[in-house]
Short mmCIF file of C-alpha atoms and ligand atoms in Angstrom, two decimals:
data_model
loop_
_atom_site.label_atom_id
_atom_site.label_comp_id
_atom_site.label_asym_id
_atom_site.label_seq_id
_atom_site.Cartn_x
_atom_site.Cartn_y
_atom_site.Cartn_z
CA MET A 3 19.60 1.11 -21.22
CA ASP A 4 20.73 -0.03 -17.69
CA PHE A 5 18.66 -2.27 -16.13
CA ASP A 6 21.37 -2.56 -12.82
CA LEU A 7 20.04 -0.62 -9.51
CA PRO A 8 22.58 2.03 -8.23
CA GLU A 9 25.13 0.91 -6.00
CA ASP A 10 23.15 2.85 -2.87
CA VAL A 11 20.19 1.17 -4.08
CA VAL A 12 21.65 -2.59 -3.86
CA ALA A 13 23.24 -1.36 -0.12
CA MET A 14 19.45 -1.15 1.02
CA LYS A 15 18.08 -3.88 -0.49
CA LYS A 16 20.80 -6.04 0.98
CA LYS A 17 20.36 -3.72 4.17
CA ALA A 18 16.70 -4.56 4.41
CA ALA A 19 17.31 -8.35 3.77
CA GLU A 20 19.04 -8.49 6.90
CA PHE A 21 16.89 -6.45 8.65
CA ALA A 22 14.28 -8.96 7.82
CA ALA A 23 15.99 -12.25 8.09
CA ARG A 24 16.87 -10.69 11.64
CA GLU A 25 13.40 -9.46 12.95
CA PHE A 26 11.29 -11.11 11.16
CA THR A 27 11.51 -14.55 12.51
CA ALA A 28 9.21 -17.69 12.48
CA ALA A 29 7.52 -17.05 15.66
CA ALA A 30 7.02 -12.83 15.51
CA ALA A 31 5.36 -13.74 11.95
CA ALA A 32 3.26 -16.61 13.30
CA GLU A 33 2.55 -14.51 16.65
CA HIS A 34 1.25 -10.94 14.83
CA ASP A 35 -0.86 -12.63 12.49
CA GLU A 36 -2.62 -15.00 14.77
CA GLY A 37 -3.23 -12.20 17.63
CA GLU A 38 -4.04 -10.19 14.81
CA LYS A 39 -1.61 -7.88 16.65
CA TYR A 40 0.39 -4.67 14.83
CA PRO A 41 4.44 -5.12 15.77
CA ASP A 42 4.84 -2.06 16.59
CA GLU A 43 8.32 -2.51 18.37
CA ILE A 44 9.44 -3.85 15.28
CA ARG A 45 8.24 -0.80 13.31
CA ARG A 46 10.22 1.36 15.98
CA LYS A 47 13.14 -0.65 14.97
CA ALA A 48 12.62 -0.10 11.30
CA PHE A 49 12.24 3.62 11.74
CA ARG A 50 15.62 3.69 13.26
CA GLU A 51 17.42 2.02 10.97
CA GLY A 52 16.59 4.26 8.32
CA PHE A 53 13.68 2.26 5.89
CA LEU A 54 11.04 5.19 6.57
CA ASP A 55 12.94 8.12 4.68
CA MET A 56 10.86 9.24 2.27
CA GLY A 57 13.67 11.65 0.83
CA ASN A 58 15.14 8.23 -0.43
CA PRO A 59 12.31 6.54 -2.44
CA TRP A 60 14.46 3.49 -3.96
CA GLY A 61 15.34 2.70 -0.74
CA MET A 62 11.87 2.55 0.32
CA LEU A 63 10.81 0.30 -2.46
CA VAL A 64 13.47 -2.12 -2.44
CA ALA A 65 13.07 -2.18 1.21
CA MET A 66 9.50 -2.57 1.09
CA GLU A 67 10.47 -5.82 -1.47
CA GLU A 68 12.14 -7.38 0.66
CA PHE A 69 10.24 -6.74 4.02
CA CYS A 70 7.54 -8.78 2.22
CA ARG A 71 9.61 -11.32 0.91
CA VAL A 72 10.39 -12.09 4.18
CA ASP A 73 6.84 -11.65 5.72
CA PRO A 74 3.89 -9.46 4.22
CA GLY A 75 2.20 -8.44 7.16
CA LEU A 76 5.22 -7.88 9.20
CA GLY A 77 7.13 -5.88 6.20
CA LEU A 78 3.92 -4.03 5.71
CA SER A 79 3.58 -2.78 8.92
CA ALA A 80 7.27 -1.92 9.49
CA ILE A 81 7.19 0.41 6.58
CA VAL A 82 3.36 1.90 6.51
CA PRO A 83 3.39 4.02 9.64
CA ALA A 84 3.16 7.21 7.32
CA PHE A 85 0.72 6.28 4.76
CA GLY A 86 -0.66 8.96 2.95
CA SER A 87 2.08 11.71 4.09
CA GLU A 88 3.05 11.93 0.40
CA ILE A 89 -0.43 14.10 0.17
CA LEU A 90 0.89 16.60 2.84
CA MET A 91 4.28 16.43 0.98
CA LEU A 92 2.72 17.87 -2.30
CA PHE A 93 -0.40 19.68 -1.40
CA GLY A 94 0.10 20.62 2.47
CA SER A 95 0.53 24.04 3.75
CA ASP A 96 3.85 24.95 6.09
CA PHE A 97 1.34 25.05 8.84
CA GLN A 98 0.28 21.23 8.35
CA LYS A 99 3.70 19.93 7.00
CA LYS A 100 5.29 21.18 10.27
CA LYS A 101 2.21 19.61 12.80
CA TYR A 102 1.65 16.82 10.53
CA LEU A 103 4.69 15.93 8.92
CA GLU A 104 6.90 16.57 10.76
CA PRO A 105 6.68 14.49 13.53
CA VAL A 106 5.51 11.11 11.58
CA MET A 107 8.68 12.09 9.47
CA HIS A 108 10.59 11.90 13.11
CA GLY A 109 9.21 8.33 13.54
CA GLU A 110 6.90 10.06 16.88
CA LYS A 111 3.75 9.79 15.12
CA MET A 112 1.97 7.94 12.85
CA SER A 113 -0.97 8.52 9.89
CA GLY A 114 -3.46 7.05 7.67
CA PHE A 115 -5.24 7.78 4.53
CA ALA A 116 -8.90 7.53 4.77
CA VAL A 117 -11.14 7.65 1.33
CA THR A 118 -12.91 4.46 1.37
CA ASP A 119 -16.30 4.55 3.19
CA SER A 120 -19.45 1.95 2.90
CA GLY A 121 -20.46 3.93 0.05
CA ALA A 122 -17.66 3.84 -2.24
CA GLY A 123 -14.46 2.07 -2.60
CA SER A 124 -13.26 1.42 -6.10
CA ASP A 125 -15.43 4.32 -7.36
CA VAL A 126 -13.83 7.62 -5.32
CA ALA A 127 -16.50 10.45 -6.27
CA GLY A 128 -19.37 8.45 -4.50
CA ILE A 129 -18.15 8.40 -1.34
CA SER A 130 -20.37 9.76 1.40
CA ALA A 131 -18.52 11.45 4.17
CA ALA A 132 -19.64 14.92 4.75
CA LEU A 133 -18.06 18.05 5.71
CA THR A 134 -20.28 21.31 6.19
CA ARG A 135 -19.25 24.58 6.90
CA ASN A 136 -19.37 26.38 10.27
CA GLU A 137 -19.95 30.27 10.33
CA ASP A 138 -16.57 30.34 12.04
CA GLY A 139 -14.90 28.88 8.80
CA SER A 140 -14.21 25.62 10.68
CA TYR A 141 -16.22 22.36 9.38
CA LEU A 142 -18.27 19.42 10.96
CA LEU A 143 -17.53 16.19 9.69
CA ASN A 144 -20.20 13.45 9.63
CA GLY A 145 -19.74 9.87 8.25
CA GLN A 146 -17.17 6.63 8.31
CA LYS A 147 -14.67 5.24 6.71
CA ILE A 148 -14.37 1.80 6.58
CA PHE A 149 -11.15 -0.90 6.00
CA ILE A 150 -8.63 2.08 7.19
CA THR A 151 -4.77 0.87 7.34
CA ASN A 152 -3.57 2.35 10.38
CA GLY A 153 -6.94 2.67 11.65
CA GLY A 154 -6.56 1.99 15.11
CA ILE A 155 -2.70 2.93 15.70
CA ALA A 156 -2.89 6.40 13.57
CA ASP A 157 -2.46 9.82 15.39
CA HIS A 158 -4.25 11.38 12.38
CA PHE A 159 -5.86 10.73 9.03
CA TYR A 160 -5.96 12.58 5.29
CA LEU A 161 -9.35 11.94 4.83
CA LEU A 162 -11.71 12.54 1.61
CA ALA A 163 -14.84 13.72 2.22
CA ARG A 164 -17.52 15.44 0.56
CA SER A 165 -18.53 19.40 0.94
CA SER A 166 -20.24 20.49 -1.80
CA PRO A 167 -22.61 18.44 -3.76
CA PRO A 168 -21.33 17.93 -7.50
CA PRO A 169 -22.55 19.65 -11.02
CA PRO A 170 -24.23 16.84 -13.00
CA GLU A 171 -21.83 14.57 -14.48
CA LYS A 172 -18.93 15.98 -12.53
CA ARG A 173 -19.37 13.66 -9.92
CA HIS A 174 -15.37 14.09 -8.94
CA ARG A 175 -15.80 17.69 -7.84
CA GLY A 176 -16.75 19.36 -4.15
CA LEU A 177 -14.45 16.44 -2.62
CA THR A 178 -12.08 17.85 -0.30
CA MET A 179 -9.48 16.32 1.81
CA VAL A 180 -9.11 17.29 5.80
CA VAL A 181 -6.46 16.06 8.76
CA VAL A 182 -8.21 14.80 10.94
CA GLU A 183 -6.73 14.35 14.38
CA SER A 184 -7.96 10.88 16.31
CA ALA A 185 -7.89 12.77 19.35
CA MET A 186 -10.86 15.04 18.01
CA GLU A 187 -14.24 15.04 19.93
CA GLY A 188 -16.33 12.82 17.76
CA PHE A 189 -13.91 10.42 16.52
CA ARG A 190 -14.34 6.64 17.39
CA ALA A 191 -12.00 4.17 15.90
CA THR A 192 -13.13 0.31 15.93
CA GLN A 193 -10.12 -2.14 14.83
CA LEU A 194 -11.47 -4.79 12.25
CA LYS A 195 -10.99 -8.35 13.28
CA GLY A 196 -10.34 -11.68 10.77
CA LYS A 197 -9.58 -10.03 7.61
CA LEU A 198 -8.23 -12.97 5.36
CA GLY A 199 -4.42 -11.79 5.48
CA MET A 200 -1.95 -9.06 6.87
CA ARG A 201 -3.43 -9.33 10.03
CA ALA A 202 -0.51 -7.94 11.47
CA THR A 203 -1.38 -4.40 9.77
CA ASN A 204 -4.35 -2.72 11.95
CA THR A 205 -7.28 -2.10 10.54
CA ALA A 206 -10.63 -0.13 11.03
CA GLU A 207 -13.84 1.17 10.64
CA LEU A 208 -13.49 4.96 11.52
CA THR A 209 -16.80 7.17 12.36
CA PHE A 210 -17.23 10.95 12.74
CA SER A 211 -19.79 12.38 14.75
CA ASN A 212 -19.90 16.42 14.48
CA VAL A 213 -16.10 16.28 14.46
CA ARG A 214 -14.89 20.01 14.08
CA ILE A 215 -12.13 20.72 11.82
CA PRO A 216 -10.50 23.38 11.91
CA ALA A 217 -9.82 25.38 8.56
CA GLU A 218 -6.13 25.24 8.36
CA ASN A 219 -6.93 21.39 8.28
CA VAL A 220 -7.88 21.52 5.06
CA ILE A 221 -5.44 20.10 2.33
CA GLY A 222 -4.99 22.38 -0.46
CA GLU A 223 -8.47 23.59 -1.97
CA GLU A 224 -11.75 23.09 -0.74
CA GLY A 225 -13.22 20.77 -3.68
CA LYS A 226 -9.81 19.74 -5.67
CA ALA A 227 -9.91 16.83 -3.35
CA PHE A 228 -10.29 14.07 -6.04
CA TYR A 229 -7.12 14.67 -8.33
CA TYR A 230 -4.58 14.92 -5.13
CA VAL A 231 -6.11 11.32 -4.02
CA MET A 232 -5.49 10.03 -8.05
CA THR A 233 -2.00 11.78 -7.68
CA PHE A 234 -1.42 9.88 -4.61
CA PHE A 235 -2.57 6.34 -6.40
CA ASN A 236 -0.23 7.09 -8.99
CA ILE A 237 2.27 7.14 -5.96
CA SER A 238 1.49 4.51 -3.51
CA ARG A 239 0.52 1.60 -6.29
CA ILE A 240 3.98 1.29 -7.59
CA TYR A 241 5.21 0.56 -4.15
CA VAL A 242 2.06 -1.98 -3.47
CA ALA A 243 3.33 -3.37 -6.94
CA ALA A 244 6.51 -3.61 -4.79
CA GLN A 245 5.09 -5.56 -1.98
CA ALA A 246 3.37 -8.20 -4.57
CA LEU A 247 6.84 -8.32 -6.17
CA GLY A 248 8.16 -9.43 -2.70
CA ILE A 249 5.67 -11.69 -1.94
CA ALA A 250 6.23 -13.39 -5.09
CA GLN A 251 9.66 -13.90 -4.80
CA GLY A 252 9.46 -14.94 -1.39
CA ALA A 253 6.85 -17.63 -2.32
CA LEU A 254 9.89 -18.77 -4.79
CA ASP A 255 12.20 -18.83 -2.14
CA ARG A 256 10.38 -21.12 -0.50
CA LEU A 257 9.55 -23.15 -3.46
CA THR A 258 13.31 -23.22 -3.75
CA SER A 259 14.21 -24.52 -0.19
CA TYR A 260 11.60 -26.95 -0.62
CA LEU A 261 12.52 -28.56 -3.81
CA ALA A 262 16.20 -28.34 -1.81
CA ALA A 263 14.64 -30.47 0.58
CA LEU A 264 13.14 -33.06 -1.67
CA ARG A 265 16.21 -33.14 -3.40
CA ALA A 266 18.15 -33.95 -0.31
CA SER A 267 15.52 -37.04 0.91
CA GLY A 268 16.32 -38.24 -2.84
CA SER A 269 12.82 -37.69 -4.05
CA ALA A 270 13.21 -37.54 -8.26
CA ALA A 271 10.08 -35.08 -7.73
CA ALA A 272 12.96 -32.14 -7.07
CA ASP A 273 14.37 -31.51 -10.37
CA GLY A 274 10.82 -33.19 -12.43
CA GLU A 275 9.36 -31.19 -15.36
CA ALA A 276 6.46 -30.00 -12.83
CA ALA A 277 8.77 -28.70 -10.81
CA GLN A 278 11.03 -27.09 -13.80
CA PHE A 279 8.11 -25.67 -15.15
CA LEU A 280 6.73 -24.23 -11.94
CA VAL A 281 10.56 -22.39 -11.33
CA ALA A 282 10.69 -21.18 -14.62
CA GLU A 283 7.28 -19.56 -15.17
CA VAL A 284 7.12 -18.04 -11.80
CA ALA A 285 10.70 -16.79 -11.71
CA SER A 286 9.95 -15.30 -15.60
CA ARG A 287 6.56 -13.46 -14.24
CA ILE A 288 8.61 -11.94 -11.09
CA ASP A 289 11.32 -10.93 -13.54
CA ALA A 290 8.47 -9.09 -15.69
CA ALA A 291 6.37 -7.55 -13.00
CA ARG A 292 10.23 -6.58 -11.61
CA LEU A 293 10.86 -4.69 -15.01
CA LEU A 294 7.51 -3.07 -14.78
CA THR A 295 7.82 -1.99 -11.27
CA TYR A 296 10.86 -0.40 -11.29
CA ARG A 297 10.33 1.44 -15.10
CA ALA A 298 6.81 2.95 -13.26
CA ALA A 299 9.33 4.18 -10.37
CA SER A 300 11.88 5.73 -12.09
CA TYR A 301 9.14 7.65 -14.25
CA LEU A 302 8.04 8.54 -10.96
CA PHE A 303 11.18 9.12 -9.17
CA LYS A 304 12.12 11.84 -12.25
CA PHE A 305 8.95 13.61 -11.32
CA THR A 306 7.59 12.58 -14.71
CA PRO A 307 4.87 9.68 -13.90
CA ASP A 308 3.67 7.43 -16.42
CA PRO A 309 -0.13 6.66 -15.09
CA VAL A 310 -0.25 4.02 -17.93
CA ALA A 311 2.95 2.13 -16.71
CA THR A 312 1.80 2.71 -13.39
CA SER A 313 -1.12 0.62 -13.57
CA MET A 314 0.47 -1.92 -15.34
CA ALA A 315 3.37 -2.50 -12.47
CA LYS A 316 0.52 -2.57 -10.06
CA TYR A 317 -1.82 -4.94 -11.91
CA TYR A 318 0.69 -7.22 -13.31
CA ALA A 319 2.62 -7.48 -9.90
CA ALA A 320 -0.45 -8.12 -7.71
CA GLU A 321 -1.51 -10.68 -10.19
CA THR A 322 2.53 -12.27 -9.99
CA ALA A 323 1.80 -12.42 -6.14
CA THR A 324 -1.27 -14.41 -6.33
CA TYR A 325 -0.03 -16.60 -9.28
CA ALA A 326 2.99 -17.67 -7.29
CA VAL A 327 1.96 -18.22 -4.35
CA THR A 328 -1.70 -20.25 -5.65
CA ARG A 329 0.69 -22.13 -8.18
CA ILE A 330 3.46 -23.30 -5.35
CA LEU A 331 0.81 -23.95 -2.64
CA GLU A 332 -0.71 -26.04 -4.87
CA PHE A 333 2.51 -28.03 -5.63
CA MET A 334 3.76 -28.71 -2.44
CA GLY A 335 0.01 -30.05 -1.63
CA ALA A 336 -0.26 -30.66 2.59
CA ASP A 337 3.12 -28.72 2.90
CA GLY A 338 1.71 -25.81 1.47
CA VAL A 339 -1.23 -25.63 3.69
CA THR A 340 0.32 -26.39 7.33
CA THR A 341 4.06 -24.40 6.36
CA ASP A 342 4.40 -20.64 6.27
CA MET A 343 3.27 -20.75 2.49
CA GLU A 344 -0.29 -20.65 3.85
CA ARG A 345 0.38 -17.40 5.13
CA PHE A 346 1.80 -16.12 2.28
CA TYR A 347 -1.64 -17.43 0.03
CA ARG A 348 -3.67 -15.66 2.80
CA ASP A 349 -1.74 -12.33 2.41
CA ALA A 350 -1.08 -11.95 -1.64
CA LYS A 351 -5.16 -11.57 -2.16
CA ILE A 352 -5.54 -7.71 -1.05
CA MET A 353 -2.51 -6.77 -3.49
CA GLU A 354 -5.55 -7.37 -5.84
CA ILE A 355 -8.08 -5.56 -4.04
CA TRP A 356 -6.45 -2.05 -2.47
CA GLU A 357 -5.31 1.09 -3.94
CA GLY A 358 -6.91 -0.24 -6.94
CA THR A 359 -8.57 -3.36 -7.94
CA SER A 360 -6.85 -4.72 -11.11
CA GLU A 361 -10.12 -4.66 -12.40
CA VAL A 362 -9.51 -0.58 -12.02
CA GLU A 363 -5.95 -0.96 -13.21
CA LYS A 364 -7.03 -2.57 -16.42
CA LEU A 365 -9.96 0.02 -17.33
CA ILE A 366 -7.33 2.80 -16.68
CA VAL A 367 -4.60 1.42 -18.75
CA ALA A 368 -7.16 0.51 -21.98
CA ARG A 369 -8.68 4.20 -21.46
CA MET A 370 -5.42 5.91 -21.21
CA LEU A 371 -4.24 4.10 -24.08
CA LYS A 372 -6.95 4.72 -26.24
CA GLU A 373 -6.85 8.28 -25.57
CA LYS A 374 -3.00 7.94 -26.68
CA GLY A 375 -4.07 6.44 -29.81
CA GLU A 376 -1.94 3.12 -28.73
CA GLY A 377 -4.70 1.01 -28.11
CA LYS A 378 -5.68 0.24 -31.47
C1 FAD B 16 -6.89 -4.67 4.80
C2 FAD B 16 -7.94 -3.75 3.78
C3 FAD B 16 -6.62 -2.47 4.20
C4 FAD B 16 -7.50 -1.27 2.98
N1 FAD B 16 -6.62 -0.31 3.39
C5 FAD B 16 -7.67 1.29 3.50
C6 FAD B 16 -7.15 2.26 3.46
O1 FAD B 16 -5.83 2.92 4.45
N2 FAD B 16 -7.76 3.46 2.65
C7 FAD B 16 -8.95 3.28 1.99
O2 FAD B 16 -9.00 4.47 1.94
N3 FAD B 16 -8.67 2.37 1.86
C8 FAD B 16 -8.91 1.10 2.21
N4 FAD B 16 -8.94 -0.08 1.95
C9 FAD B 16 -10.00 0.04 0.93
C10 FAD B 16 -9.52 -0.89 -0.41
O3 FAD B 16 -8.83 0.68 -1.07
C11 FAD B 16 -10.76 -0.95 -1.12
O4 FAD B 16 -10.96 -2.53 -0.45
C12 FAD B 16 -10.80 -1.47 -2.53
O5 FAD B 16 -10.97 -0.10 -3.20
C13 FAD B 16 -12.07 -1.73 -3.27
O6 FAD B 16 -12.90 -1.06 -2.93
P1 FAD B 16 -14.59 -1.90 -2.04
O7 FAD B 16 -13.66 -3.21 -1.54
O8 FAD B 16 -15.45 -1.07 -2.45
O9 FAD B 16 -14.75 -3.02 -3.96
P2 FAD B 16 -15.98 -2.38 -4.90
O10 FAD B 16 -15.03 -1.22 -5.25
O11 FAD B 16 -17.16 -2.32 -4.87
O12 FAD B 16 -15.33 -3.47 -6.03
C14 FAD B 16 -15.48 -4.59 -6.19
C15 FAD B 16 -15.64 -5.61 -7.28
O13 FAD B 16 -16.40 -4.94 -8.07
C16 FAD B 16 -15.29 -4.41 -8.64
N5 FAD B 16 -15.25 -2.86 -10.05
C17 FAD B 16 -15.65 -1.89 -9.38
N6 FAD B 16 -15.66 -1.15 -10.03
C18 FAD B 16 -15.92 -1.85 -11.18
C19 FAD B 16 -15.65 -1.02 -12.71
N7 FAD B 16 -16.08 0.16 -13.31
N8 FAD B 16 -15.43 -1.76 -13.24
C20 FAD B 16 -15.50 -3.41 -13.34
N9 FAD B 16 -15.07 -3.61 -12.36
C21 FAD B 16 -15.36 -2.90 -11.16
C22 FAD B 16 -14.20 -4.28 -8.37
O14 FAD B 16 -12.47 -4.71 -9.22
C23 FAD B 16 -14.17 -5.87 -7.40
O15 FAD B 16 -14.01 -7.01 -8.02
C24 FAD B 16 -8.27 -1.22 2.52
C25 FAD B 16 -9.28 -2.52 2.47
C26 FAD B 16 -8.88 -3.53 2.47
C27 FAD B 16 -9.16 -4.69 2.48
#
């Protein structure tokens, strides 16, 4: 068993760390957080430097970690312009790949992934956005989606809607995924302001009023999209785990600097038991989260994803992020709430919510272990 990353991945990690140190300045982080402003220029630079290369998933994973380590809001914004693209890579037609995926892969357009609506978040099958079929084979989309990342800035969305009523006890059937362009008539996006954290990312409510969706924009097979969404989550959850890992590591970096400053000022607290225990506890959890995340990633990137490993990684890394920021902010006292630890504290919480809450991940782990007979 080899715990070392391959040389090319280590090189990418270093390159990402250097990029983040250079571009995610304290001023830029504060400006985009306070102004709730998406950092488009940083996104373009990150693309030009090759961080959004879906053909190099390990590179993307470690870049996400290093980016969020320096600043979670800017870091995520820089690497999320292609959100949802795996859906088209796996299930899209040649036409859809050419029209929608290619421009995103060339950094010319941005995408979003729209599942959650006001009727349903965790309960994906409970969504109420609806597709009805026209006589000419096209569809009409009506309804709304909320909390959609890139909602106000993406050119198109991979969107889940109900296309037929499900049979009793089979609510996951009758769901269809389509590509919706923001330029289509009847589409409206309203940016959501005042989020707790990740304020540099753009989050919006989308509404659809008789939006005409051509038949060629249906992804895969009509009625089968619940499976596509779950497949996507098994990918995206690993990237969220990497973001969480970066946040936890970034908090530990700040603690290390804080202790060094305390030491330099002659404070005994820098090497007191409380500080030592805190460093050891946070560092141990980060290592455990990293091992879980890289293990889940190694299964996925070898095309043998393991949903149990993925959900364990996502749940544990997310909780490690909130544990690290909370404990470190508390240790720093007033210095915690008046420095950028304050932003880390706010940015971390979403890790436990999006792409599957911690409760949802735990339910998946327990159910699948029971099915495999390993939960006893
Ligand atoms: C900033 C932001 C960006 C987002 N971006 C996107 C996006 O791009 N695309 C998208 O589709 N969605 C997005 N979301 C939505 C996100 O995925 C949902 O918030 C998430 O899935 C949880 O759904 P919910 O908020 O409706 O909470 P709910 O599902 O209502 O959950 C509320 C609470 O109940 C618990 N709970 C729910 N079901 C169970 C159960 N069966 N057993 C035990 N406990 C349960 C949850 O764990 C949670 O604690 C985003 C959200 C935010 C805040």
